[in-house]
Amino acid sequence: METNPSACNTHLLLARCRTGDPAALNSLIERYLERVARLVRVRLGPALAARESVDDVVQGVLLRLVQSVARYEERTDAGFICYVASQVENEIRNLARRDRTQKRGGHLPRASAPPEASSILGAIPANSSDACAKASRAEQARVLDACLAELSEAHREVILLRDFAGHDWKTVAELMGRSSPEACQELRRRALRELDERMGGRLG
């Protein structure tokens, strides 16, 4: 699974972002870009994916982060990962709402990025080799996304909530309606075993 970069911790980057440091904001977005892209790809669903570009949705999430990061107060990497995941959920929820409205004959305009956000987002496209690592890692990411999509809903959800959204076990249990954190830990063990087997068959 993914590990958090450690060159400069998230708290320091956030502190620099609050002073208006564009380089820190660039670094923060680059750090979480791959995680955002994976959450979007797995969460988008076939109906929205048929009408929405993954890259466009990722850009929308990054725009949310650009616009709100100065107000974010959490000091831990885990807390910020949960915050990033919530921005993915909000963006997809808004897209689904707009899609339903358009089907009923209404219209909800897309939000436009302010100039300062546009310049930052344009500098880090969703498929950038600089941001998403090299071709070998991109292939591994593609296989991981495909294998995640093939898991049962429960197996996929426990991995997304714990490993990609960064929730603690109590929160995972509550979100999944499970009896205890321990039950979710056992579910994750089975899910990861299945995921490893699927990936091994394709990458081995």
Coordinates of C-alpha atoms in Angstrom, one line a residue:
M1 CA 0.0 0.0 0.0
E2 CA 1.0 3.6 -0.2
T3 CA 3.2 5.3 2.4
N4 CA 3.2 8.9 3.3
P5 CA 6.2 11.0 2.0
S6 CA 8.4 12.2 4.8
A7 CA 10.7 14.8 3.2
C8 CA 8.7 17.6 5.0
N9 CA 5.8 16.8 7.2
T10 CA 2.3 17.9 6.4
H11 CA 2.0 20.2 9.4
L12 CA 5.0 22.3 8.3
L13 CA 3.7 22.5 4.7
L14 CA 0.3 23.6 6.0
A15 CA 1.9 26.2 8.2
R16 CA 3.8 27.6 5.2
C17 CA 0.6 27.5 3.1
R18 CA -1.1 29.7 5.7
T19 CA 1.6 32.3 5.1
G20 CA 0.8 32.3 1.4
D21 CA 3.8 30.3 0.3
P22 CA 2.9 29.0 -3.2
A23 CA 5.8 26.5 -3.2
A24 CA 4.5 24.9 -0.1
L25 CA 1.0 24.6 -1.6
N26 CA 2.5 23.1 -4.7
S27 CA 4.4 20.5 -2.6
L28 CA 1.3 19.7 -0.6
I29 CA -0.8 19.1 -3.7
E30 CA 2.0 17.0 -5.3
R31 CA 2.3 15.0 -2.1
Y32 CA -1.4 14.0 -2.1
L33 CA -2.1 14.0 -5.8
E34 CA -1.7 10.2 -6.3
R35 CA -4.0 9.5 -3.3
V36 CA -6.7 11.9 -4.6
A37 CA -6.5 10.3 -8.1
R38 CA -6.9 6.8 -6.7
L39 CA -9.8 7.8 -4.5
V40 CA -11.5 9.5 -7.4
R41 CA -11.0 6.5 -9.7
V42 CA -12.4 4.0 -7.3
R43 CA -15.2 6.2 -5.9
L44 CA -16.5 7.7 -9.1
G45 CA -18.6 4.7 -10.1
P46 CA -19.6 3.6 -13.6
A47 CA -22.5 6.0 -14.2
L48 CA -20.5 9.2 -13.4
A49 CA -17.3 7.8 -15.0
A50 CA -19.2 7.5 -18.3
R51 CA -19.8 11.3 -18.2
E52 CA -17.0 12.8 -16.1
S53 CA -13.3 12.7 -16.8
V54 CA -11.3 11.4 -13.9
D55 CA -8.7 14.1 -14.5
D56 CA -11.5 16.8 -14.4
V57 CA -12.8 15.4 -11.1
V58 CA -9.2 15.3 -9.6
Q59 CA -8.8 18.9 -10.7
G60 CA -12.0 19.8 -8.9
V61 CA -10.8 18.2 -5.7
L62 CA -7.5 20.0 -5.9
L63 CA -9.3 23.2 -6.4
R64 CA -11.3 22.6 -3.2
L65 CA -8.0 22.0 -1.4
V66 CA -6.4 25.1 -2.8
Q67 CA -9.4 27.2 -1.7
S68 CA -9.7 25.7 1.8
V69 CA -6.2 24.8 2.9
A70 CA -5.5 28.1 4.6
R71 CA -8.4 27.4 7.0
Y72 CA -7.4 23.9 7.8
E73 CA -6.2 23.5 11.4
E74 CA -5.4 19.8 11.8
R75 CA -1.7 19.1 12.7
T76 CA -1.3 15.4 11.7
D77 CA -0.8 13.6 8.4
A78 CA -3.7 11.2 9.3
G79 CA -6.1 14.1 9.9
F80 CA -5.2 15.8 6.7
I81 CA -5.6 12.5 4.7
C82 CA -9.2 12.2 6.2
Y83 CA -9.8 15.8 5.1
V84 CA -8.5 15.1 1.6
A85 CA -10.8 12.1 1.4
S86 CA -13.8 14.3 2.5
Q87 CA -13.0 16.7 -0.3
V88 CA -13.2 13.8 -2.8
E89 CA -16.5 12.7 -1.4
N90 CA -17.9 16.3 -1.6
E91 CA -16.8 16.7 -5.2
I92 CA -18.3 13.4 -6.3
R93 CA -21.5 14.2 -4.3
N94 CA -21.8 17.5 -6.1
L95 CA -21.2 15.9 -9.5
A96 CA -23.9 13.3 -8.8
R97 CA -26.3 16.1 -7.7
R98 CA -25.6 18.1 -10.8
D99 CA -26.1 15.0 -12.9
R100 CA -29.5 14.3 -11.4
T101 CA -30.5 17.9 -11.9
Q102 CA -29.5 17.9 -15.5
K103 CA -31.4 14.7 -16.1
R104 CA -34.5 16.5 -14.8
G105 CA -33.9 19.4 -17.2
G106 CA -32.3 21.8 -14.8
H107 CA -28.7 23.2 -14.8
L108 CA -26.0 23.6 -12.3
P109 CA -22.9 25.5 -13.6
R110 CA -19.4 24.1 -13.0
A111 CA -17.4 26.1 -10.5
S112 CA -14.6 28.1 -12.1
A113 CA -11.1 28.3 -10.6
P114 CA -9.8 31.7 -9.5
P115 CA -6.6 32.8 -11.3
E116 CA -4.3 31.9 -8.5
A117 CA -5.7 28.3 -8.3
S118 CA -5.7 27.9 -12.1
S119 CA -2.0 28.5 -12.3
I120 CA -1.2 26.0 -9.5
L121 CA -3.5 23.3 -10.9
G122 CA -2.3 23.8 -14.4
A123 CA 1.3 23.2 -13.2
I124 CA 0.4 19.8 -11.8
P125 CA -1.8 17.9 -14.3
A126 CA -3.4 14.7 -13.0
N127 CA -1.4 12.4 -15.3
S128 CA 1.9 14.2 -14.8
S129 CA 4.8 11.8 -14.6
D130 CA 6.5 14.2 -12.2
A131 CA 3.6 14.0 -9.8
C132 CA 2.5 10.4 -10.1
A133 CA 5.9 8.8 -10.3
K134 CA 7.5 6.8 -13.1
A135 CA 5.9 4.4 -15.6
S136 CA 6.5 1.3 -13.5
R137 CA 4.6 2.8 -10.5
A138 CA 1.9 4.0 -12.9
E139 CA 1.4 0.4 -14.1
Q140 CA 1.2 -0.8 -10.5
A141 CA -1.3 1.9 -9.7
R142 CA -3.4 0.9 -12.7
V143 CA -3.4 -2.8 -11.6
L144 CA -4.2 -1.8 -8.0
D145 CA -7.2 0.3 -9.1
A146 CA -8.5 -2.6 -11.3
C147 CA -8.1 -5.1 -8.5
L148 CA -9.7 -2.9 -6.0
A149 CA -12.7 -2.5 -8.3
E150 CA -13.1 -6.3 -8.5
L151 CA -13.3 -6.8 -4.7
S152 CA -16.6 -7.2 -2.9
E153 CA -18.1 -3.9 -1.7
A154 CA -17.2 -4.7 1.9
H155 CA -13.6 -5.6 1.1
R156 CA -13.1 -2.6 -1.1
E157 CA -14.7 -0.2 1.4
V158 CA -12.6 -1.3 4.4
I159 CA -9.4 -0.8 2.3
L160 CA -10.5 2.6 1.1
L161 CA -11.6 3.9 4.5
R162 CA -8.6 2.6 6.4
D163 CA -5.7 2.7 3.9
F164 CA -6.6 5.6 1.5
A165 CA -8.9 7.8 3.6
G166 CA -6.9 7.2 6.7
H167 CA -9.8 6.8 9.2
D168 CA -9.1 5.2 12.6
W169 CA -10.7 1.8 13.3
K170 CA -13.6 3.2 15.4
T171 CA -14.6 5.5 12.5
V172 CA -14.2 2.7 10.0
A173 CA -16.5 0.5 12.1
E174 CA -19.1 3.2 12.4
L175 CA -19.1 4.1 8.7
M176 CA -19.4 0.4 7.7
G177 CA -22.0 -0.4 10.3
R178 CA -19.8 -3.1 11.8
S179 CA -20.0 -4.4 15.4
S180 CA -16.5 -3.4 16.4
P181 CA -13.1 -2.1 15.3
E182 CA -11.8 -5.7 15.7
A183 CA -14.3 -7.0 13.2
C184 CA -13.1 -4.4 10.7
Q185 CA -9.5 -5.3 11.3
E186 CA -10.3 -8.9 10.5
L187 CA -12.3 -7.9 7.4
R188 CA -9.3 -5.8 6.3
R189 CA -6.9 -8.7 6.7
R190 CA -9.1 -10.9 4.4
A191 CA -9.5 -8.0 2.0
L192 CA -5.7 -7.4 1.8
R193 CA -5.1 -11.1 1.3
E194 CA -7.5 -11.2 -1.6
L195 CA -6.1 -8.0 -3.1
D196 CA -2.5 -9.3 -2.8
E197 CA -3.5 -12.5 -4.6
R198 CA -5.2 -10.6 -7.4
M199 CA -2.3 -8.2 -7.9
G200 CA 0.3 -11.0 -7.7
G201 CA -1.4 -12.8 -10.5
R202 CA -1.1 -9.8 -12.7
L203 CA 2.2 -8.3 -11.7
G204 CA 4.1 -11.5 -11.0

